[in-house]
Amino acid sequence: MAVVELKVGMHCERCIKAIKKAIKTIDDMESYQLETEINKVTVTGNVTPEEVVKALHKIGKTATYWAED
């Protein structure tokens, strides 16, 4: 099981709905969490960061790896 944490711009309700829909299409995704106040997306399951980034790119979203400072 993997935990993928990404930074993704979530500026409006439409963006948030599109991100949720895209994440739900990922095979072997078990759960996800959106933290809109800090633009953080966390996906848990048998997934790779590349799979999550690809799903978000399909809806026109740019995703970068989350780096905790």
C-alpha positions as a Markdown table, in Angstrom:
| # | Residue | x | y | z |
|---|---|---|---|---|
| 1 | Met | 0.0 | 0.0 | 0.0 |
| 2 | Ala | 1.3 | 3.4 | -0.9 |
| 3 | Val | 0.5 | 7.0 | 0.1 |
| 4 | Val | 0.9 | 9.6 | -2.6 |
| 5 | Glu | 1.0 | 13.2 | -1.6 |
| 6 | Leu | 0.8 | 15.9 | -4.2 |
| 7 | Lys | 0.4 | 19.7 | -4.4 |
| 8 | Val | -2.5 | 20.5 | -6.8 |
| 9 | Gly | -4.2 | 23.9 | -7.4 |
| 10 | Met | -7.8 | 23.8 | -6.1 |
| 11 | His | -9.3 | 27.3 | -6.6 |
| 12 | Cys | -13.0 | 26.7 | -6.9 |
| 13 | Glu | -15.7 | 24.1 | -6.3 |
| 14 | Arg | -15.6 | 23.0 | -9.9 |
| 15 | Cys | -11.9 | 22.2 | -9.7 |
| 16 | Ile | -12.4 | 20.2 | -6.5 |
| 17 | Lys | -15.3 | 18.2 | -8.1 |
| 18 | Ala | -13.1 | 17.5 | -11.1 |
| 19 | Ile | -10.2 | 16.4 | -9.0 |
| 20 | Lys | -12.4 | 14.0 | -6.9 |
| 21 | Lys | -13.8 | 12.5 | -10.1 |
| 22 | Ala | -10.4 | 12.0 | -11.6 |
| 23 | Ile | -9.0 | 10.4 | -8.5 |
| 24 | Lys | -11.9 | 8.0 | -8.3 |
| 25 | Thr | -11.0 | 6.6 | -11.7 |
| 26 | Ile | -7.6 | 5.4 | -10.6 |
| 27 | Asp | -7.4 | 1.6 | -10.3 |
| 28 | Asp | -6.6 | 0.2 | -6.8 |
| 29 | Met | -7.2 | 3.6 | -5.2 |
| 30 | Glu | -8.5 | 2.9 | -1.6 |
| 31 | Ser | -9.0 | 6.3 | -0.2 |
| 32 | Tyr | -8.2 | 10.0 | -0.8 |
| 33 | Gln | -8.2 | 13.2 | 1.1 |
| 34 | Leu | -8.2 | 16.8 | -0.3 |
| 35 | Glu | -6.9 | 19.6 | 1.9 |
| 36 | Thr | -8.1 | 22.6 | 0.0 |
| 37 | Glu | -6.6 | 25.2 | 2.3 |
| 38 | Ile | -3.1 | 24.0 | 1.5 |
| 39 | Asn | -3.7 | 22.6 | -2.0 |
| 40 | Lys | -2.7 | 19.0 | -0.9 |
| 41 | Val | -4.1 | 15.8 | -2.3 |
| 42 | Thr | -3.4 | 12.5 | -0.6 |
| 43 | Val | -4.2 | 9.2 | -2.3 |
| 44 | Thr | -3.8 | 5.9 | -0.6 |
| 45 | Gly | -3.9 | 2.4 | -2.2 |
| 46 | Asn | -1.9 | 0.3 | -4.6 |
| 47 | Val | -1.1 | 3.4 | -6.7 |
| 48 | Thr | 2.1 | 5.1 | -7.9 |
| 49 | Pro | 2.7 | 8.9 | -8.0 |
| 50 | Glu | 2.8 | 8.7 | -11.8 |
| 51 | Glu | -0.7 | 7.2 | -12.0 |
| 52 | Val | -2.1 | 10.0 | -9.8 |
| 53 | Val | -0.3 | 12.8 | -11.8 |
| 54 | Lys | -1.5 | 11.3 | -15.1 |
| 55 | Ala | -5.1 | 11.2 | -13.9 |
| 56 | Leu | -4.8 | 14.9 | -12.8 |
| 57 | His | -3.1 | 15.9 | -16.1 |
| 58 | Lys | -6.0 | 14.4 | -18.0 |
| 59 | Ile | -8.3 | 17.1 | -16.5 |
| 60 | Gly | -5.7 | 19.9 | -17.1 |
| 61 | Lys | -4.4 | 20.0 | -13.5 |
| 62 | Thr | -0.7 | 20.4 | -12.7 |
| 63 | Ala | 0.5 | 18.3 | -9.8 |
| 64 | Thr | 3.9 | 18.4 | -8.1 |
| 65 | Tyr | 5.3 | 16.2 | -5.3 |
| 66 | Trp | 4.4 | 17.4 | -1.8 |
| 67 | Ala | 7.5 | 18.4 | 0.1 |
| 68 | Glu | 7.1 | 19.2 | 3.8 |
| 69 | Asp | 9.4 | 22.0 | 4.9 |
